């Protein structure tokens, strides 16, 4: 009696539209049942997971292992799951037939091909031709479909849900919008490190969208239409973002309302984008340039704030104590502000960071809680609103034009090609960005007319403001009128008497 045949089991990634959607494990189980039914024994389980069966450019490693085993006689044949969807090219079929002359057998999970007979080979060829035709038609249809969807403003659906969007990749998930905007603000304006942004999102229950769904959940999701998916929710848990993962998610053009296919921007998503395109551009630049580098710490009294050296009117820089001396009351190396010779200063004025910061805080709180200050702020607010008006009007006008072009592109207006749209819109975006830069220069007008506030209320606001916010309050409180610090040492614990309203030269 002959020894039983050795048959390998070959499986591959199942796709939407396969006649039976089975996991790779499920396919092997089905193949192995067939191997037992044939009275054969299992050789090896081979599969090329995650590789498209109809993309001829994909290298399928296990497939080559299979051919090798058949050629060398380690295996007598193979059971292939759903064979007619597997054969991607007639070329492969010819090769298999050639190998069949060495005596191996190919079994479909459903139907048997006996390649030793003419009718068996014929049936096999026919299936291969049908498969190739189907493949090329399908892959054409897939890319055409994607392009059409992208042009309609629908995002291409990736493997995971895109942060900020529902499963359709198009509809903004409103519950995430404010948190994404906050992350953008933290990074771009707050100078916060990415790990804080990750922690912020986790605190608000927003995790990486690369969720490992359970098998049951995945099978349920696969059976739903896009419309049903939008209403589908599951309990499968995600992990907190990695810093890199969050950066990648924030870089997506979707965040600024662009849908994208390959390298070309081809459409606008419907509705209000999560981030304004110019802001998103800025964030992109920041991510690309800052990647891996910790963001610079922001100090209250350096650079563009109303604080100067009394002796030479130079702005301050800051430096860590070169001896590594620490503060008595906190685990932190001492820092000083200094009038830096290497930055064109006189080098005579030094002040401890916390002493000077503390003085600024007290002065700002004092100033902003006074009734005159409320009056002054009211006046400033009105002035700013007048200054801002023409630029705001221009931004509105330009945005309306951009919306019009977006609509033309999305509705497929005859003379609106993707290239033309990209050109027009990038020019507009540049103009909008210029207007917004001017608005930033003028500064935000207070949202509501200011009321005189209590000292405690202003202090609370100060504590909550963060470094950039405190610098803004500092500038606002004194309308940019600078303080001057007289020469002295970093050891002074009170420098009130060193702070003057005018510099030496005009004294
Ligand atoms: Zn799930
Ligand atoms: Zn100086």
PDB file of C-alpha atoms in Angstrom, residues 204-435:
ATOM      1  CA  UNK A 204     -10.376  62.459  28.080  1.00  0.00           C
ATOM      2  CA  UNK A 205     -10.767  58.847  27.017  1.00  0.00           C
ATOM      3  CA  UNK A 206      -9.163  59.264  23.599  1.00  0.00           C
ATOM      4  CA  UNK A 207      -6.781  56.472  22.715  1.00  0.00           C
ATOM      5  CA  UNK A 208      -4.928  55.262  19.679  1.00  0.00           C
ATOM      6  CA  UNK A 209      -7.409  54.278  16.989  1.00  0.00           C
ATOM      7  CA  UNK A 210      -5.266  51.236  16.176  1.00  0.00           C
ATOM      8  CA  UNK A 211      -7.654  49.119  18.190  1.00  0.00           C
ATOM      9  CA  UNK A 212      -7.234  45.374  18.308  1.00  0.00           C
ATOM     10  CA  UNK A 213     -10.815  44.304  17.710  1.00  0.00           C
ATOM     11  CA  UNK A 214     -11.938  40.895  18.834  1.00  0.00           C
ATOM     12  CA  UNK A 215     -12.590  38.402  16.039  1.00  0.00           C
ATOM     13  CA  UNK A 216     -16.349  38.562  16.603  1.00  0.00           C
ATOM     14  CA  UNK A 217     -16.307  42.347  16.540  1.00  0.00           C
ATOM     15  CA  UNK A 218     -14.262  42.417  13.331  1.00  0.00           C
ATOM     16  CA  UNK A 219     -16.614  39.960  11.654  1.00  0.00           C
ATOM     17  CA  UNK A 220     -19.620  42.038  12.677  1.00  0.00           C
ATOM     18  CA  UNK A 221     -17.993  45.221  11.374  1.00  0.00           C
ATOM     19  CA  UNK A 222     -17.089  43.611   8.057  1.00  0.00           C
ATOM     20  CA  UNK A 223     -20.687  42.646   7.461  1.00  0.00           C
ATOM     21  CA  UNK A 224     -22.004  46.191   7.933  1.00  0.00           C
ATOM     22  CA  UNK A 225     -22.573  48.834   5.291  1.00  0.00           C
ATOM     23  CA  UNK A 226     -20.780  52.183   5.623  1.00  0.00           C
ATOM     24  CA  UNK A 227     -24.038  53.672   6.818  1.00  0.00           C
ATOM     25  CA  UNK A 228     -24.537  51.041   9.512  1.00  0.00           C
ATOM     26  CA  UNK A 229     -20.875  51.332  10.552  1.00  0.00           C
ATOM     27  CA  UNK A 230     -21.414  54.950  11.476  1.00  0.00           C
ATOM     28  CA  UNK A 231     -23.831  53.823  14.151  1.00  0.00           C
ATOM     29  CA  UNK A 232     -21.783  50.871  15.290  1.00  0.00           C
ATOM     30  CA  UNK A 233     -19.855  51.092  18.528  1.00  0.00           C
ATOM     31  CA  UNK A 234     -17.857  48.415  20.289  1.00  0.00           C
ATOM     32  CA  UNK A 235     -16.140  47.967  23.597  1.00  0.00           C
ATOM     33  CA  UNK A 236     -12.769  46.908  22.213  1.00  0.00           C
ATOM     34  CA  UNK A 237     -10.080  48.955  23.918  1.00  0.00           C
ATOM     35  CA  UNK A 238      -7.247  50.978  22.444  1.00  0.00           C
ATOM     36  CA  UNK A 239      -3.924  51.831  24.031  1.00  0.00           C
ATOM     37  CA  UNK A 240      -2.871  55.427  24.720  1.00  0.00           C
ATOM     38  CA  UNK A 241      -1.226  56.993  21.690  1.00  0.00           C
ATOM     39  CA  UNK A 242       2.511  56.782  21.320  1.00  0.00           C
ATOM     40  CA  UNK A 243       4.048  60.218  20.752  1.00  0.00           C
ATOM     41  CA  UNK A 244       4.899  59.213  17.205  1.00  0.00           C
ATOM     42  CA  UNK A 245       1.462  57.776  16.601  1.00  0.00           C
ATOM     43  CA  UNK A 246      -0.197  60.985  17.715  1.00  0.00           C
ATOM     44  CA  UNK A 247       2.104  63.095  15.533  1.00  0.00           C
ATOM     45  CA  UNK A 248       1.235  60.912  12.586  1.00  0.00           C
ATOM     46  CA  UNK A 249      -2.478  61.257  13.270  1.00  0.00           C
ATOM     47  CA  UNK A 250      -2.190  65.034  13.652  1.00  0.00           C
ATOM     48  CA  UNK A 251      -0.277  65.284  10.369  1.00  0.00           C
ATOM     49  CA  UNK A 252      -3.135  63.783   8.373  1.00  0.00           C
ATOM     50  CA  UNK A 253      -4.485  66.232   5.745  1.00  0.00           C
ATOM     51  CA  UNK A 254      -7.969  65.213   6.918  1.00  0.00           C
ATOM     52  CA  UNK A 255      -7.379  67.378   9.983  1.00  0.00           C
ATOM     53  CA  UNK A 256      -7.473  70.418   7.679  1.00  0.00           C
ATOM     54  CA  UNK A 257     -10.387  69.050   5.672  1.00  0.00           C
ATOM     55  CA  UNK A 258      -8.503  67.568   2.743  1.00  0.00           C
ATOM     56  CA  UNK A 259      -9.165  64.086   1.502  1.00  0.00           C
ATOM     57  CA  UNK A 260      -6.187  62.472  -0.001  1.00  0.00           C
ATOM     58  CA  UNK A 261      -5.371  59.589  -2.244  1.00  0.00           C
ATOM     59  CA  UNK A 262      -1.717  58.833  -2.835  1.00  0.00           C
ATOM     60  CA  UNK A 263       0.368  61.970  -3.218  1.00  0.00           C
ATOM     61  CA  UNK A 264      -2.281  64.257  -4.629  1.00  0.00           C
ATOM     62  CA  UNK A 265      -4.834  66.197  -2.709  1.00  0.00           C
ATOM     63  CA  UNK A 266      -8.011  65.531  -4.561  1.00  0.00           C
ATOM     64  CA  UNK A 267     -10.924  66.837  -2.593  1.00  0.00           C
ATOM     65  CA  UNK A 268     -12.383  68.725   0.290  1.00  0.00           C
ATOM     66  CA  UNK A 269     -14.263  66.946   3.022  1.00  0.00           C
ATOM     67  CA  UNK A 270     -17.728  68.297   3.683  1.00  0.00           C
ATOM     68  CA  UNK A 271     -18.283  70.501   6.717  1.00  0.00           C
ATOM     69  CA  UNK A 272     -16.002  72.548   8.920  1.00  0.00           C
ATOM     70  CA  UNK A 273     -12.442  71.152   9.088  1.00  0.00           C
ATOM     71  CA  UNK A 274     -11.151  70.216  12.537  1.00  0.00           C
ATOM     72  CA  UNK A 275      -8.180  72.584  12.212  1.00  0.00           C
ATOM     73  CA  UNK A 276      -7.861  75.707  10.080  1.00  0.00           C
ATOM     74  CA  UNK A 277      -5.603  74.861   7.128  1.00  0.00           C
ATOM     75  CA  UNK A 278      -3.014  77.593   7.938  1.00  0.00           C
ATOM     76  CA  UNK A 279      -2.833  76.384  11.552  1.00  0.00           C
ATOM     77  CA  UNK A 280      -2.441  72.835  10.323  1.00  0.00           C
ATOM     78  CA  UNK A 281       0.376  73.932   8.004  1.00  0.00           C
ATOM     79  CA  UNK A 282       2.129  75.498  10.949  1.00  0.00           C
ATOM     80  CA  UNK A 283       1.659  72.365  13.026  1.00  0.00           C
ATOM     81  CA  UNK A 284       3.098  70.260  10.196  1.00  0.00           C
ATOM     82  CA  UNK A 285       6.169  72.471  10.020  1.00  0.00           C
ATOM     83  CA  UNK A 286       6.576  72.219  13.750  1.00  0.00           C
ATOM     84  CA  UNK A 287       6.317  68.428  13.725  1.00  0.00           C
ATOM     85  CA  UNK A 288       8.758  68.104  10.854  1.00  0.00           C
ATOM     86  CA  UNK A 289      11.332  70.472  12.325  1.00  0.00           C
ATOM     87  CA  UNK A 290      10.991  69.569  15.991  1.00  0.00           C
ATOM     88  CA  UNK A 291      10.731  65.833  15.632  1.00  0.00           C
ATOM     89  CA  UNK A 292      12.525  64.133  18.479  1.00  0.00           C
ATOM     90  CA  UNK A 293      13.785  67.376  19.961  1.00  0.00           C
ATOM     91  CA  UNK A 294      12.270  68.477  23.268  1.00  0.00           C
ATOM     92  CA  UNK A 295      10.410  71.761  22.877  1.00  0.00           C
ATOM     93  CA  UNK A 296      12.175  74.792  24.279  1.00  0.00           C
ATOM     94  CA  UNK A 297      11.015  75.832  27.727  1.00  0.00           C
ATOM     95  CA  UNK A 298       9.349  79.220  27.806  1.00  0.00           C
ATOM     96  CA  UNK A 299      10.503  81.787  30.333  1.00  0.00           C
ATOM     97  CA  UNK A 300       8.430  84.736  31.428  1.00  0.00           C
ATOM     98  CA  UNK A 301      11.015  87.502  31.235  1.00  0.00           C
ATOM     99  CA  UNK A 302      13.099  86.685  28.170  1.00  0.00           C
ATOM    100  CA  UNK A 303      12.790  88.062  24.662  1.00  0.00           C
ATOM    101  CA  UNK A 304       9.709  89.966  23.518  1.00  0.00           C
ATOM    102  CA  UNK A 305       8.267  91.025  26.853  1.00  0.00           C
ATOM    103  CA  UNK A 306       8.375  94.442  28.509  1.00  0.00           C
ATOM    104  CA  UNK A 307      11.494  93.728  30.582  1.00  0.00           C
ATOM    105  CA  UNK A 308      14.940  95.252  29.908  1.00  0.00           C
ATOM    106  CA  UNK A 309      18.328  95.884  31.420  1.00  0.00           C
ATOM    107  CA  UNK A 310      18.313  99.356  33.036  1.00  0.00           C
ATOM    108  CA  UNK A 311      21.947  99.918  32.132  1.00  0.00           C
ATOM    109  CA  UNK A 312      21.788  99.174  28.395  1.00  0.00           C
ATOM    110  CA  UNK A 313      18.095  98.481  27.556  1.00  0.00           C
ATOM    111  CA  UNK A 314      18.879  94.988  26.219  1.00  0.00           C
ATOM    112  CA  UNK A 315      16.324  92.186  26.637  1.00  0.00           C
ATOM    113  CA  UNK A 316      17.215  89.304  28.937  1.00  0.00           C
ATOM    114  CA  UNK A 317      18.260  85.785  28.195  1.00  0.00           C
ATOM    115  CA  UNK A 318      18.238  83.030  30.806  1.00  0.00           C
ATOM    116  CA  UNK A 319      20.820  80.556  31.981  1.00  0.00           C
ATOM    117  CA  UNK A 320      21.115  77.633  34.351  1.00  0.00           C
ATOM    118  CA  UNK A 321      23.498  77.962  37.315  1.00  0.00           C
ATOM    119  CA  UNK A 322      26.875  76.785  36.076  1.00  0.00           C
ATOM    120  CA  UNK A 323      27.635  75.214  39.471  1.00  0.00           C
ATOM    121  CA  UNK A 324      24.417  73.186  39.377  1.00  0.00           C
ATOM    122  CA  UNK A 325      23.265  74.864  42.606  1.00  0.00           C
ATOM    123  CA  UNK A 326      19.670  73.994  43.464  1.00  0.00           C
ATOM    124  CA  UNK A 327      16.884  75.964  45.104  1.00  0.00           C
ATOM    125  CA  UNK A 328      16.380  75.182  48.767  1.00  0.00           C
ATOM    126  CA  UNK A 329      12.638  74.661  48.371  1.00  0.00           C
ATOM    127  CA  UNK A 330      12.445  72.785  45.069  1.00  0.00           C
ATOM    128  CA  UNK A 331      14.337  70.049  43.298  1.00  0.00           C
ATOM    129  CA  UNK A 332      15.480  72.259  40.472  1.00  0.00           C
ATOM    130  CA  UNK A 333      18.779  73.800  39.387  1.00  0.00           C
ATOM    131  CA  UNK A 334      18.818  77.581  39.834  1.00  0.00           C
ATOM    132  CA  UNK A 335      18.243  79.769  36.812  1.00  0.00           C
ATOM    133  CA  UNK A 336      18.982  83.411  36.283  1.00  0.00           C
ATOM    134  CA  UNK A 337      17.951  86.088  33.839  1.00  0.00           C
ATOM    135  CA  UNK A 338      20.896  88.015  32.559  1.00  0.00           C
ATOM    136  CA  UNK A 339      21.853  90.865  30.324  1.00  0.00           C
ATOM    137  CA  UNK A 340      23.995  88.699  28.097  1.00  0.00           C
ATOM    138  CA  UNK A 341      27.258  90.133  26.725  1.00  0.00           C
ATOM    139  CA  UNK A 342      27.283  87.603  23.907  1.00  0.00           C
ATOM    140  CA  UNK A 343      23.844  88.898  22.869  1.00  0.00           C
ATOM    141  CA  UNK A 344      24.986  92.542  22.804  1.00  0.00           C
ATOM    142  CA  UNK A 345      24.245  93.344  26.450  1.00  0.00           C
ATOM    143  CA  UNK A 346      26.393  94.964  29.125  1.00  0.00           C
ATOM    144  CA  UNK A 347      26.646  91.825  31.257  1.00  0.00           C
ATOM    145  CA  UNK A 348      26.058  93.737  34.497  1.00  0.00           C
ATOM    146  CA  UNK A 349      22.491  92.810  35.313  1.00  0.00           C
ATOM    147  CA  UNK A 350      21.593  89.402  36.702  1.00  0.00           C
ATOM    148  CA  UNK A 351      18.444  88.375  38.552  1.00  0.00           C
ATOM    149  CA  UNK A 352      17.144  85.098  39.885  1.00  0.00           C
ATOM    150  CA  UNK A 353      14.402  83.677  37.714  1.00  0.00           C
ATOM    151  CA  UNK A 354      11.795  83.079  40.422  1.00  0.00           C
ATOM    152  CA  UNK A 355      12.490  86.378  42.163  1.00  0.00           C
ATOM    153  CA  UNK A 356      11.909  88.359  38.973  1.00  0.00           C
ATOM    154  CA  UNK A 357       8.979  86.165  37.836  1.00  0.00           C
ATOM    155  CA  UNK A 358       7.368  86.619  41.254  1.00  0.00           C
ATOM    156  CA  UNK A 359       7.704  90.361  41.028  1.00  0.00           C
ATOM    157  CA  UNK A 360       6.189  90.410  37.555  1.00  0.00           C
ATOM    158  CA  UNK A 361       3.289  88.236  38.753  1.00  0.00           C
ATOM    159  CA  UNK A 362       2.531  90.617  41.640  1.00  0.00           C
ATOM    160  CA  UNK A 363       2.692  93.672  39.384  1.00  0.00           C
ATOM    161  CA  UNK A 364       0.484  92.101  36.723  1.00  0.00           C
ATOM    162  CA  UNK A 365      -2.117  91.012  39.282  1.00  0.00           C
ATOM    163  CA  UNK A 366      -2.062  94.462  40.865  1.00  0.00           C
ATOM    164  CA  UNK A 367      -2.424  96.199  37.530  1.00  0.00           C
ATOM    165  CA  UNK A 368      -5.099  93.974  36.008  1.00  0.00           C
ATOM    166  CA  UNK A 369      -7.298  94.029  39.110  1.00  0.00           C
ATOM    167  CA  UNK A 370      -7.516  97.817  39.252  1.00  0.00           C
ATOM    168  CA  UNK A 371     -10.564  99.705  38.017  1.00  0.00           C
ATOM    169  CA  UNK A 372      -8.447 101.962  35.797  1.00  0.00           C
ATOM    170  CA  UNK A 373      -7.053  98.849  34.217  1.00  0.00           C
ATOM    171  CA  UNK A 374     -10.545  97.666  33.282  1.00  0.00           C
ATOM    172  CA  UNK A 375     -11.179 101.031  31.629  1.00  0.00           C
ATOM    173  CA  UNK A 376      -7.862 100.869  29.828  1.00  0.00           C
ATOM    174  CA  UNK A 377      -8.557  97.330  28.656  1.00  0.00           C
ATOM    175  CA  UNK A 378     -11.953  98.383  27.367  1.00  0.00           C
ATOM    176  CA  UNK A 379     -10.289 101.131  25.350  1.00  0.00           C
ATOM    177  CA  UNK A 380      -7.663  98.700  24.015  1.00  0.00           C
ATOM    178  CA  UNK A 381     -10.341  96.205  23.092  1.00  0.00           C
ATOM    179  CA  UNK A 382     -12.253  98.735  21.026  1.00  0.00           C
ATOM    180  CA  UNK A 383      -9.082  99.899  19.351  1.00  0.00           C
ATOM    181  CA  UNK A 384      -8.140  96.334  18.463  1.00  0.00           C
ATOM    182  CA  UNK A 385     -11.558  95.586  17.065  1.00  0.00           C
ATOM    183  CA  UNK A 386     -11.247  98.584  14.764  1.00  0.00           C
ATOM    184  CA  UNK A 387      -7.749  97.512  13.693  1.00  0.00           C
ATOM    185  CA  UNK A 388      -8.823  93.924  13.098  1.00  0.00           C
ATOM    186  CA  UNK A 389     -12.005  94.608  11.143  1.00  0.00           C
ATOM    187  CA  UNK A 390     -10.545  95.060   7.615  1.00  0.00           C
ATOM    188  CA  UNK A 391      -8.368  91.929   7.917  1.00  0.00           C
ATOM    189  CA  UNK A 392     -11.210  89.844   9.279  1.00  0.00           C
ATOM    190  CA  UNK A 393     -13.402  90.989   6.413  1.00  0.00           C
ATOM    191  CA  UNK A 394     -10.720  89.978   3.927  1.00  0.00           C
ATOM    192  CA  UNK A 395     -10.337  86.522   5.504  1.00  0.00           C
ATOM    193  CA  UNK A 396     -14.099  86.002   5.227  1.00  0.00           C
ATOM    194  CA  UNK A 397     -14.063  87.074   1.585  1.00  0.00           C
ATOM    195  CA  UNK A 398     -11.126  84.806   0.663  1.00  0.00           C
ATOM    196  CA  UNK A 399     -12.650  81.875   2.532  1.00  0.00           C
ATOM    197  CA  UNK A 400     -15.887  82.302   0.609  1.00  0.00           C
ATOM    198  CA  UNK A 401     -13.974  82.145  -2.680  1.00  0.00           C
ATOM    199  CA  UNK A 402     -12.165  79.034  -1.523  1.00  0.00           C
ATOM    200  CA  UNK A 403     -15.474  77.379  -0.595  1.00  0.00           C
ATOM    201  CA  UNK A 404     -16.728  78.173  -4.071  1.00  0.00           C
ATOM    202  CA  UNK A 405     -13.729  76.468  -5.690  1.00  0.00           C
ATOM    203  CA  UNK A 406     -14.048  73.494  -3.365  1.00  0.00           C
ATOM    204  CA  UNK A 407     -17.660  73.136  -4.424  1.00  0.00           C
ATOM    205  CA  UNK A 408     -16.709  73.363  -8.091  1.00  0.00           C
ATOM    206  CA  UNK A 409     -14.119  70.618  -7.649  1.00  0.00           C
ATOM    207  CA  UNK A 410     -16.414  68.391  -5.654  1.00  0.00           C
ATOM    208  CA  UNK A 411     -19.293  68.848  -8.076  1.00  0.00           C
ATOM    209  CA  UNK A 412     -16.979  68.102 -10.989  1.00  0.00           C
ATOM    210  CA  UNK A 413     -17.314  71.485 -12.725  1.00  0.00           C
ATOM    211  CA  UNK A 414     -15.957  71.126 -16.226  1.00  0.00           C
ATOM    212  CA  UNK A 415     -12.982  73.480 -16.146  1.00  0.00           C
ATOM    213  CA  UNK A 416     -12.013  72.765 -12.525  1.00  0.00           C
ATOM    214  CA  UNK A 417      -9.255  70.192 -12.649  1.00  0.00           C
ATOM    215  CA  UNK A 418      -7.399  68.956  -9.601  1.00  0.00           C
ATOM    216  CA  UNK A 419      -4.256  70.785 -10.735  1.00  0.00           C
ATOM    217  CA  UNK A 420      -6.108  74.046 -11.222  1.00  0.00           C
ATOM    218  CA  UNK A 421      -7.854  73.703  -7.877  1.00  0.00           C
ATOM    219  CA  UNK A 422      -4.590  72.962  -6.081  1.00  0.00           C
ATOM    220  CA  UNK A 423      -2.992  75.999  -7.692  1.00  0.00           C
ATOM    221  CA  UNK A 424      -5.870  78.358  -6.944  1.00  0.00           C
ATOM    222  CA  UNK A 425      -6.365  77.136  -3.422  1.00  0.00           C
ATOM    223  CA  UNK A 426      -2.714  77.189  -2.430  1.00  0.00           C
ATOM    224  CA  UNK A 427      -2.508  80.788  -3.641  1.00  0.00           C
ATOM    225  CA  UNK A 428      -5.625  81.641  -1.643  1.00  0.00           C
ATOM    226  CA  UNK A 429      -4.353  79.796   1.402  1.00  0.00           C
ATOM    227  CA  UNK A 430      -1.177  81.842   1.236  1.00  0.00           C
ATOM    228  CA  UNK A 431      -3.212  85.074   1.177  1.00  0.00           C
ATOM    229  CA  UNK A 432      -5.436  83.897   4.009  1.00  0.00           C
ATOM    230  CA  UNK A 433      -2.362  83.012   6.000  1.00  0.00           C
ATOM    231  CA  UNK A 434      -0.922  86.489   5.446  1.00  0.00           C
ATOM    232  CA  UNK A 435      -4.135  88.093   6.666  1.00  0.00           C
TER     233      UNK A 435
END
